Amino acid sequence: MKIEPAFYTLLVTWTREVSSQDLPKMSALPQGRQTMMYYAASLSLLAFLSVPALLFIIRAHLQTLRIGLSLKSLLAPFNATLIGLGISIAALCANTSVTISADLDAQKRATASTVEAIWASSFHTCYVFCSYNRAVSIIHVYIPSMERVMNRLVILIPVILYLSVIPQAVSAVFVSNPSTSASPLLLTTLETLSRALNAAGSVLATIFDVILITAFTKVSRSLRAESGIMNDTQRFLIISKYGTWAVVAYWISGMAFIASTTFQVGFVPNALRLTAQTVLMMVYFILLAMKVCLQRERRQKPDSAKKVLEATKTERKIDGNGYS
């Protein structure tokens, strides 16, 4: 499954809308806000720096397998989604850092919230694609009855997540533009629609994760007793272990985010949002660690790697593209 790389060339330019008077001097900010601002900025920088490091890891692995370096091999489906995760969480944390540091009015707060929703939807979409690419063959073997459900969820979840941004963006246009008049009823309807779509996406994402956990649990229970019998035993176990950690961390971040929505503005919601984004960063690095472990396992078994590469010409393998 592919994601258009051009999507991630979209730069967040809304900060130009924040005028200098919205940005108080650092000394005027409360200590708690300064700490959270610098923390969010540090998370953003860490994620941005991880992307070129990931590209270097991918390039080194392709050279090890003696695969020609090309844009297609470098941005294979799993690699593209992993890069997308890094860029999305970096942009999300950068947006949070700016909104914490600036005293935004209602108009700019609405714009910032829409930008946050776009990057959050991008992260969740990449997470779904990334998890699907790694787990689809496991599901095919261990719970084939759920394979068709997963094929539909991997399409429905991103569509619903991005649809939920549209009412929020329309509401932000009305709030940000004084020349447009919108009744309170319309704004309430748009907010309700966005929340309903978000809830629907969350329910589908939960079903998606439950299927993943079920598949990973079956793999762990069955393959530990059969270690060495199947060529892909170790790879399946690696995917199951790191995949389970990623799902659990993803759930924790979701709970933190839901808790943050119960507050309007202030220290507590900002702290909860940063907690959610910190755990999402952990999800990204867990999946990155999974990739590194799979590459190391493949290097230790070069003959097996050749068989996997040959098999991808005729059948779908673990990552759906033949490259770890």
mmCIF file of C-alpha atoms in Angstrom:
data_model
loop_
_atom_site.group_PDB
_atom_site.id
_atom_site.type_symbol
_atom_site.label_atom_id
_atom_site.label_comp_id
_atom_site.label_asym_id
_atom_site.label_seq_id
_atom_site.Cartn_x
_atom_site.Cartn_y
_atom_site.Cartn_z
ATOM 1 C CA MET A 1 0.000 0.000 0.000
ATOM 2 C CA LYS A 2 1.444 3.331 -1.045
ATOM 3 C CA ILE A 3 1.219 6.850 0.232
ATOM 4 C CA GLU A 4 2.000 9.690 -2.153
ATOM 5 C CA PRO A 5 5.274 11.220 -0.901
ATOM 6 C CA ALA A 6 4.140 14.571 -2.290
ATOM 7 C CA PHE A 7 1.554 14.752 0.484
ATOM 8 C CA TYR A 8 4.325 15.246 2.980
ATOM 9 C CA THR A 9 5.782 18.190 1.072
ATOM 10 C CA LEU A 10 2.931 20.255 2.499
ATOM 11 C CA LEU A 11 4.547 22.742 4.888
ATOM 12 C CA VAL A 12 2.736 24.148 7.842
ATOM 13 C CA THR A 13 2.574 27.896 7.054
ATOM 14 C CA TRP A 14 -0.144 28.938 9.441
ATOM 15 C CA THR A 15 2.443 30.314 11.880
ATOM 16 C CA ARG A 16 2.790 33.321 9.565
ATOM 17 C CA GLU A 17 -0.677 34.257 10.732
ATOM 18 C CA VAL A 18 0.625 34.644 14.280
ATOM 19 C CA SER A 19 1.714 38.243 14.627
ATOM 20 C CA SER A 20 4.554 39.394 16.832
ATOM 21 C CA GLN A 21 2.210 40.656 19.523
ATOM 22 C CA ASP A 22 0.872 37.112 19.973
ATOM 23 C CA LEU A 23 4.337 35.914 21.015
ATOM 24 C CA PRO A 24 5.199 37.209 24.485
ATOM 25 C CA LYS A 25 8.782 37.440 25.656
ATOM 26 C CA MET A 26 10.114 34.190 27.062
ATOM 27 C CA SER A 27 10.654 35.845 30.433
ATOM 28 C CA ALA A 28 6.956 36.769 30.516
ATOM 29 C CA LEU A 29 5.846 33.166 30.079
ATOM 30 C CA PRO A 30 5.083 31.105 33.184
ATOM 31 C CA GLN A 31 7.764 28.540 33.936
ATOM 32 C CA GLY A 32 5.377 25.668 33.214
ATOM 33 C CA ARG A 33 4.556 26.950 29.725
ATOM 34 C CA GLN A 34 8.223 27.534 28.940
ATOM 35 C CA THR A 35 9.065 23.988 29.966
ATOM 36 C CA MET A 36 6.282 22.478 27.856
ATOM 37 C CA MET A 37 7.163 24.686 24.882
ATOM 38 C CA TYR A 38 10.828 23.631 24.914
ATOM 39 C CA TYR A 39 9.868 20.005 25.513
ATOM 40 C CA ALA A 40 7.515 19.958 22.505
ATOM 41 C CA ALA A 41 10.159 21.671 20.365
ATOM 42 C CA SER A 42 12.730 19.067 21.464
ATOM 43 C CA LEU A 43 10.375 16.231 20.502
ATOM 44 C CA SER A 44 9.844 17.846 17.111
ATOM 45 C CA LEU A 45 13.580 18.243 16.518
ATOM 46 C CA LEU A 46 14.244 14.644 17.565
ATOM 47 C CA ALA A 47 11.639 13.324 15.149
ATOM 48 C CA PHE A 48 12.909 15.463 12.264
ATOM 49 C CA LEU A 49 16.489 14.299 12.848
ATOM 50 C CA SER A 50 15.366 10.673 12.925
ATOM 51 C CA VAL A 51 14.086 10.857 9.327
ATOM 52 C CA PRO A 52 17.516 11.253 7.627
ATOM 53 C CA ALA A 53 18.857 8.619 10.032
ATOM 54 C CA LEU A 54 16.077 6.273 8.884
ATOM 55 C CA LEU A 55 16.905 6.959 5.236
ATOM 56 C CA PHE A 56 20.543 6.097 5.949
ATOM 57 C CA ILE A 57 19.485 2.804 7.611
ATOM 58 C CA ILE A 58 17.300 1.916 4.624
ATOM 59 C CA ARG A 59 20.085 2.748 2.170
ATOM 60 C CA ALA A 60 22.635 0.642 4.082
ATOM 61 C CA HIS A 61 20.226 -2.289 4.196
ATOM 62 C CA LEU A 62 19.549 -2.138 0.460
ATOM 63 C CA GLN A 63 23.283 -2.136 -0.209
ATOM 64 C CA THR A 64 23.709 -5.148 2.071
ATOM 65 C CA LEU A 65 21.091 -7.036 0.067
ATOM 66 C CA ARG A 66 22.739 -5.801 -3.172
ATOM 67 C CA ILE A 67 19.515 -4.166 -4.272
ATOM 68 C CA GLY A 68 19.859 -1.246 -6.632
ATOM 69 C CA LEU A 69 19.278 2.083 -4.920
ATOM 70 C CA SER A 70 16.271 3.838 -6.422
ATOM 71 C CA LEU A 71 13.426 6.009 -5.261
ATOM 72 C CA LYS A 72 11.085 3.021 -5.555
ATOM 73 C CA SER A 73 13.195 0.804 -3.289
ATOM 74 C CA LEU A 74 13.994 3.640 -0.880
ATOM 75 C CA LEU A 75 10.330 4.578 -0.527
ATOM 76 C CA ALA A 76 8.851 1.081 -0.510
ATOM 77 C CA PRO A 77 5.435 0.965 1.219
ATOM 78 C CA PHE A 78 6.652 0.196 4.744
ATOM 79 C CA ASN A 79 9.565 2.616 4.458
ATOM 80 C CA ALA A 80 7.287 5.400 3.196
ATOM 81 C CA THR A 81 4.810 4.944 6.036
ATOM 82 C CA LEU A 82 7.617 4.915 8.607
ATOM 83 C CA ILE A 83 9.027 8.148 7.170
ATOM 84 C CA GLY A 84 5.507 9.561 7.205
ATOM 85 C CA LEU A 85 5.215 8.726 10.902
ATOM 86 C CA GLY A 86 8.403 10.642 11.659
ATOM 87 C CA ILE A 87 7.399 13.721 9.672
ATOM 88 C CA SER A 88 3.848 13.743 11.067
ATOM 89 C CA ILE A 89 4.833 13.517 14.735
ATOM 90 C CA ALA A 90 7.552 16.141 14.185
ATOM 91 C CA ALA A 91 5.041 18.580 12.647
ATOM 92 C CA LEU A 92 2.489 17.765 15.338
ATOM 93 C CA CYS A 93 4.936 18.550 18.157
ATOM 94 C CA ALA A 94 6.136 21.719 16.385
ATOM 95 C CA ASN A 95 2.543 22.920 16.122
ATOM 96 C CA THR A 96 2.024 22.209 19.832
ATOM 97 C CA SER A 97 5.173 24.122 20.750
ATOM 98 C CA VAL A 98 3.971 27.197 18.855
ATOM 99 C CA THR A 99 0.440 27.107 20.289
ATOM 100 C CA ILE A 100 1.777 26.785 23.851
ATOM 101 C CA SER A 101 4.198 29.685 23.428
ATOM 102 C CA ALA A 102 1.688 32.068 21.796
ATOM 103 C CA ASP A 103 -1.292 33.797 23.385
ATOM 104 C CA LEU A 104 -3.717 32.938 20.607
ATOM 105 C CA ASP A 105 -7.134 34.464 20.229
ATOM 106 C CA ALA A 106 -10.168 32.411 19.221
ATOM 107 C CA GLN A 107 -9.482 32.790 15.501
ATOM 108 C CA LYS A 108 -5.868 31.659 15.584
ATOM 109 C CA ARG A 109 -6.667 28.921 18.095
ATOM 110 C CA ALA A 110 -9.212 27.497 15.638
ATOM 111 C CA THR A 111 -6.607 27.518 12.855
ATOM 112 C CA ALA A 112 -4.009 25.872 15.081
ATOM 113 C CA SER A 113 -6.506 23.198 16.098
ATOM 114 C CA THR A 114 -7.229 22.411 12.448
ATOM 115 C CA VAL A 115 -3.522 22.124 11.626
ATOM 116 C CA GLU A 116 -3.093 19.810 14.606
ATOM 117 C CA ALA A 117 -5.985 17.647 13.408
ATOM 118 C CA ILE A 118 -4.452 17.348 9.914
ATOM 119 C CA TRP A 119 -1.082 16.175 11.206
ATOM 120 C CA ALA A 120 -2.688 13.896 13.797
ATOM 121 C CA SER A 121 -4.778 12.260 11.050
ATOM 122 C CA SER A 122 -1.616 11.856 8.972
ATOM 123 C CA PHE A 123 0.150 10.113 11.854
ATOM 124 C CA HIS A 124 -2.775 7.768 12.522
ATOM 125 C CA THR A 125 -3.066 6.962 8.810
ATOM 126 C CA CYS A 126 0.632 6.097 8.577
ATOM 127 C CA TYR A 127 0.335 3.985 11.725
ATOM 128 C CA VAL A 128 -2.539 2.000 10.219
ATOM 129 C CA PHE A 129 -0.706 1.469 6.908
ATOM 130 C CA CYS A 130 2.539 0.586 8.684
ATOM 131 C CA SER A 131 0.870 -1.946 10.997
ATOM 132 C CA TYR A 132 -1.109 -3.431 8.128
ATOM 133 C CA ASN A 133 1.967 -3.924 5.954
ATOM 134 C CA ARG A 134 3.751 -5.790 8.732
ATOM 135 C CA ALA A 135 0.842 -7.890 9.997
ATOM 136 C CA VAL A 136 -1.116 -8.766 6.856
ATOM 137 C CA SER A 137 0.720 -12.058 6.222
ATOM 138 C CA ILE A 138 0.435 -13.061 9.877
ATOM 139 C CA ILE A 139 -3.309 -12.426 9.759
ATOM 140 C CA HIS A 140 -3.527 -14.396 6.510
ATOM 141 C CA VAL A 141 -1.957 -17.418 8.232
ATOM 142 C CA TYR A 142 -3.411 -17.269 11.753
ATOM 143 C CA ILE A 143 -6.820 -15.561 11.471
ATOM 144 C CA PRO A 144 -7.726 -15.644 7.762
ATOM 145 C CA SER A 145 -11.362 -14.891 8.562
ATOM 146 C CA MET A 146 -10.301 -11.368 9.572
ATOM 147 C CA GLU A 147 -8.234 -10.646 6.473
ATOM 148 C CA ARG A 148 -11.122 -9.155 4.510
ATOM 149 C CA VAL A 149 -12.124 -7.045 7.522
ATOM 150 C CA MET A 150 -8.578 -5.681 7.797
ATOM 151 C CA ASN A 151 -8.490 -4.904 4.075
ATOM 152 C CA ARG A 152 -11.572 -2.733 4.518
ATOM 153 C CA LEU A 153 -10.494 -1.111 7.781
ATOM 154 C CA VAL A 154 -7.163 -0.005 6.325
ATOM 155 C CA ILE A 155 -9.132 2.045 3.775
ATOM 156 C CA LEU A 156 -12.040 3.207 5.939
ATOM 157 C CA ILE A 157 -10.019 4.499 8.897
ATOM 158 C CA PRO A 158 -7.909 7.067 6.970
ATOM 159 C CA VAL A 159 -10.948 8.242 4.976
ATOM 160 C CA ILE A 160 -12.995 8.858 8.126
ATOM 161 C CA LEU A 161 -10.096 10.529 9.934
ATOM 162 C CA TYR A 162 -9.520 13.026 7.131
ATOM 163 C CA LEU A 163 -13.265 13.594 6.691
ATOM 164 C CA SER A 164 -13.432 14.600 10.364
ATOM 165 C CA VAL A 165 -11.006 17.451 9.619
ATOM 166 C CA ILE A 166 -13.312 19.039 7.020
ATOM 167 C CA PRO A 167 -16.026 20.284 9.435
ATOM 168 C CA GLN A 168 -13.301 21.536 11.748
ATOM 169 C CA ALA A 169 -11.606 23.411 8.900
ATOM 170 C CA VAL A 170 -14.912 24.954 7.758
ATOM 171 C CA SER A 171 -15.618 26.071 11.313
ATOM 172 C CA ALA A 172 -12.120 27.589 11.552
ATOM 173 C CA VAL A 173 -12.788 29.580 8.339
ATOM 174 C CA PHE A 174 -15.971 31.027 9.809
ATOM 175 C CA VAL A 175 -14.305 31.852 13.124
ATOM 176 C CA SER A 176 -11.151 33.302 11.560
ATOM 177 C CA ASN A 177 -12.896 35.499 8.988
ATOM 178 C CA PRO A 178 -14.937 38.307 10.564
ATOM 179 C CA SER A 179 -16.603 39.072 7.209
ATOM 180 C CA THR A 180 -18.345 35.699 7.244
ATOM 181 C CA SER A 181 -21.288 35.210 9.536
ATOM 182 C CA ALA A 182 -22.101 31.809 10.941
ATOM 183 C CA SER A 183 -24.881 31.051 13.372
ATOM 184 C CA PRO A 184 -24.007 29.336 16.651
ATOM 185 C CA LEU A 185 -26.197 26.440 15.522
ATOM 186 C CA LEU A 186 -24.053 25.921 12.406
ATOM 187 C CA LEU A 187 -20.817 26.016 14.402
ATOM 188 C CA THR A 188 -22.249 23.561 16.924
ATOM 189 C CA THR A 189 -23.385 21.263 14.110
ATOM 190 C CA LEU A 190 -19.933 21.310 12.518
ATOM 191 C CA GLU A 191 -18.282 20.539 15.843
ATOM 192 C CA THR A 192 -20.714 17.690 16.508
ATOM 193 C CA LEU A 193 -20.125 16.238 13.041
ATOM 194 C CA SER A 194 -16.349 16.384 13.500
ATOM 195 C CA ARG A 195 -16.586 14.711 16.898
ATOM 196 C CA ALA A 196 -18.907 12.015 15.506
ATOM 197 C CA LEU A 197 -16.515 11.215 12.667
ATOM 198 C CA ASN A 198 -13.602 11.162 15.114
ATOM 199 C CA ALA A 199 -15.521 8.760 17.337
ATOM 200 C CA ALA A 200 -16.323 6.503 14.371
ATOM 201 C CA GLY A 201 -12.665 6.501 13.336
ATOM 202 C CA SER A 202 -11.609 5.681 16.897
ATOM 203 C CA VAL A 203 -14.017 2.755 17.075
ATOM 204 C CA LEU A 204 -12.733 1.336 13.782
ATOM 205 C CA ALA A 205 -9.120 1.880 14.880
ATOM 206 C CA THR A 206 -9.862 -0.010 18.111
ATOM 207 C CA ILE A 207 -11.274 -2.947 16.117
ATOM 208 C CA PHE A 208 -8.174 -2.801 13.917
ATOM 209 C CA ASP A 209 -5.883 -2.931 16.968
ATOM 210 C CA VAL A 210 -7.864 -5.744 18.606
ATOM 211 C CA ILE A 211 -7.397 -7.855 15.479
ATOM 212 C CA LEU A 212 -3.674 -7.062 15.527
ATOM 213 C CA ILE A 213 -3.332 -8.031 19.194
ATOM 214 C CA THR A 214 -5.263 -11.258 18.566
ATOM 215 C CA ALA A 215 -2.980 -12.183 15.662
ATOM 216 C CA PHE A 216 0.197 -11.296 17.579
ATOM 217 C CA THR A 217 -0.924 -13.324 20.604
ATOM 218 C CA LYS A 218 -1.605 -16.384 18.449
ATOM 219 C CA VAL A 219 1.803 -16.050 16.814
ATOM 220 C CA SER A 220 3.605 -15.798 20.148
ATOM 221 C CA ARG A 221 1.802 -18.810 21.601
ATOM 222 C CA SER A 222 2.189 -21.100 18.595
ATOM 223 C CA LEU A 223 5.632 -20.220 17.240
ATOM 224 C CA ARG A 224 7.546 -20.281 20.519
ATOM 225 C CA ALA A 225 6.810 -23.986 20.672
ATOM 226 C CA GLU A 226 7.796 -24.437 17.024
ATOM 227 C CA SER A 227 10.881 -22.224 16.946
ATOM 228 C CA GLY A 228 13.100 -23.097 14.001
ATOM 229 C CA ILE A 229 10.471 -25.076 12.110
ATOM 230 C CA MET A 230 9.355 -22.233 9.823
ATOM 231 C CA ASN A 231 11.697 -19.976 7.885
ATOM 232 C CA ASP A 232 9.731 -16.926 9.006
ATOM 233 C CA THR A 233 9.383 -17.959 12.670
ATOM 234 C CA GLN A 234 11.853 -15.410 14.037
ATOM 235 C CA ARG A 235 10.496 -12.630 11.847
ATOM 236 C CA PHE A 236 6.934 -13.342 12.943
ATOM 237 C CA LEU A 237 8.015 -13.292 16.599
ATOM 238 C CA ILE A 238 9.820 -9.952 16.150
ATOM 239 C CA ILE A 239 6.787 -8.434 14.464
ATOM 240 C CA SER A 240 4.477 -9.787 17.169
ATOM 241 C CA LYS A 241 6.614 -8.496 20.053
ATOM 242 C CA TYR A 242 7.168 -4.983 18.743
ATOM 243 C CA GLY A 243 3.691 -4.827 17.221
ATOM 244 C CA THR A 244 2.122 -5.577 20.600
ATOM 245 C CA TRP A 245 4.179 -2.845 22.277
ATOM 246 C CA ALA A 246 3.178 -0.372 19.563
ATOM 247 C CA VAL A 247 -0.531 -1.154 19.935
ATOM 248 C CA VAL A 248 -0.419 -0.794 23.729
ATOM 249 C CA ALA A 249 1.444 2.537 23.460
ATOM 250 C CA TYR A 250 -1.048 3.687 20.819
ATOM 251 C CA TRP A 251 -3.939 2.965 23.186
ATOM 252 C CA ILE A 252 -2.254 4.871 26.017
ATOM 253 C CA SER A 253 -1.763 7.916 23.785
ATOM 254 C CA GLY A 254 -5.427 7.748 22.786
ATOM 255 C CA MET A 255 -6.551 7.759 26.411
ATOM 256 C CA ALA A 256 -4.307 10.748 27.182
ATOM 257 C CA PHE A 257 -5.694 12.660 24.207
ATOM 258 C CA ILE A 258 -9.307 11.894 25.158
ATOM 259 C CA ALA A 259 -8.565 13.119 28.677
ATOM 260 C CA SER A 260 -7.141 16.366 27.264
ATOM 261 C CA THR A 261 -10.380 17.129 25.408
ATOM 262 C CA THR A 262 -12.290 17.329 28.688
ATOM 263 C CA PHE A 263 -10.485 20.615 29.422
ATOM 264 C CA GLN A 264 -10.639 23.905 27.520
ATOM 265 C CA VAL A 265 -7.305 25.686 27.900
ATOM 266 C CA GLY A 266 -4.553 25.789 30.492
ATOM 267 C CA PHE A 267 -1.725 23.746 31.918
ATOM 268 C CA VAL A 268 -3.580 20.429 32.321
ATOM 269 C CA PRO A 269 -4.824 19.992 28.707
ATOM 270 C CA ASN A 270 -1.427 21.053 27.341
ATOM 271 C CA ALA A 271 0.323 18.561 29.611
ATOM 272 C CA LEU A 272 -2.044 15.780 28.545
ATOM 273 C CA ARG A 273 -1.572 16.630 24.855
ATOM 274 C CA LEU A 274 2.195 16.498 25.299
ATOM 275 C CA THR A 275 1.828 13.173 27.106
ATOM 276 C CA ALA A 276 -0.185 11.791 24.178
ATOM 277 C CA GLN A 277 2.360 13.061 21.660
ATOM 278 C CA THR A 278 5.258 11.669 23.699
ATOM 279 C CA VAL A 279 3.660 8.220 23.633
ATOM 280 C CA LEU A 280 2.992 8.574 19.892
ATOM 281 C CA MET A 281 6.695 9.300 19.515
ATOM 282 C CA MET A 282 7.307 6.020 21.368
ATOM 283 C CA VAL A 283 5.041 4.236 18.864
ATOM 284 C CA TYR A 284 7.167 5.616 16.041
ATOM 285 C CA PHE A 285 10.438 4.512 17.627
ATOM 286 C CA ILE A 286 9.016 1.079 18.503
ATOM 287 C CA LEU A 287 8.157 0.512 14.835
ATOM 288 C CA LEU A 288 11.566 1.867 13.863
ATOM 289 C CA ALA A 289 13.192 -0.602 16.281
ATOM 290 C CA MET A 290 11.115 -3.384 14.716
ATOM 291 C CA LYS A 291 12.543 -2.506 11.314
ATOM 292 C CA VAL A 292 16.125 -2.508 12.609
ATOM 293 C CA CYS A 293 15.640 -5.904 14.300
ATOM 294 C CA LEU A 294 14.120 -7.388 11.156
ATOM 295 C CA GLN A 295 17.011 -6.097 9.073
ATOM 296 C CA ARG A 296 19.523 -7.551 11.533
ATOM 297 C CA GLU A 297 17.724 -10.892 11.483
ATOM 298 C CA ARG A 298 17.769 -10.909 7.683
ATOM 299 C CA ARG A 299 21.510 -10.149 7.567
ATOM 300 C CA GLN A 300 22.159 -13.082 9.885
ATOM 301 C CA LYS A 301 20.326 -15.367 7.457
ATOM 302 C CA PRO A 302 21.440 -14.301 3.969
ATOM 303 C CA ASP A 303 20.135 -17.459 2.315
ATOM 304 C CA SER A 304 16.725 -16.899 3.852
ATOM 305 C CA ALA A 305 16.817 -13.285 2.668
ATOM 306 C CA LYS A 306 17.385 -14.398 -0.916
ATOM 307 C CA LYS A 307 14.422 -16.756 -0.684
ATOM 308 C CA VAL A 308 12.243 -13.964 0.672
ATOM 309 C CA LEU A 309 13.270 -11.617 -2.130
ATOM 310 C CA GLU A 310 12.553 -14.266 -4.745
ATOM 311 C CA ALA A 311 9.215 -15.090 -3.158
ATOM 312 C CA THR A 312 8.030 -11.497 -3.367
ATOM 313 C CA LYS A 313 7.904 -11.784 -7.137
ATOM 314 C CA THR A 314 4.990 -14.188 -6.875
ATOM 315 C CA GLU A 315 3.396 -13.751 -3.436
ATOM 316 C CA ARG A 316 2.791 -11.194 -0.727
ATOM 317 C CA LYS A 317 5.380 -11.276 2.042
ATOM 318 C CA ILE A 318 5.455 -9.849 5.528
ATOM 319 C CA ASP A 319 5.847 -6.202 4.632
ATOM 320 C CA GLY A 320 3.877 -6.391 1.405
ATOM 321 C CA ASN A 321 6.817 -5.244 -0.756
ATOM 322 C CA GLY A 322 9.805 -7.475 -0.177
ATOM 323 C CA TYR A 323 12.001 -4.928 1.602
ATOM 324 C CA SER A 324 12.215 -4.723 5.372
#
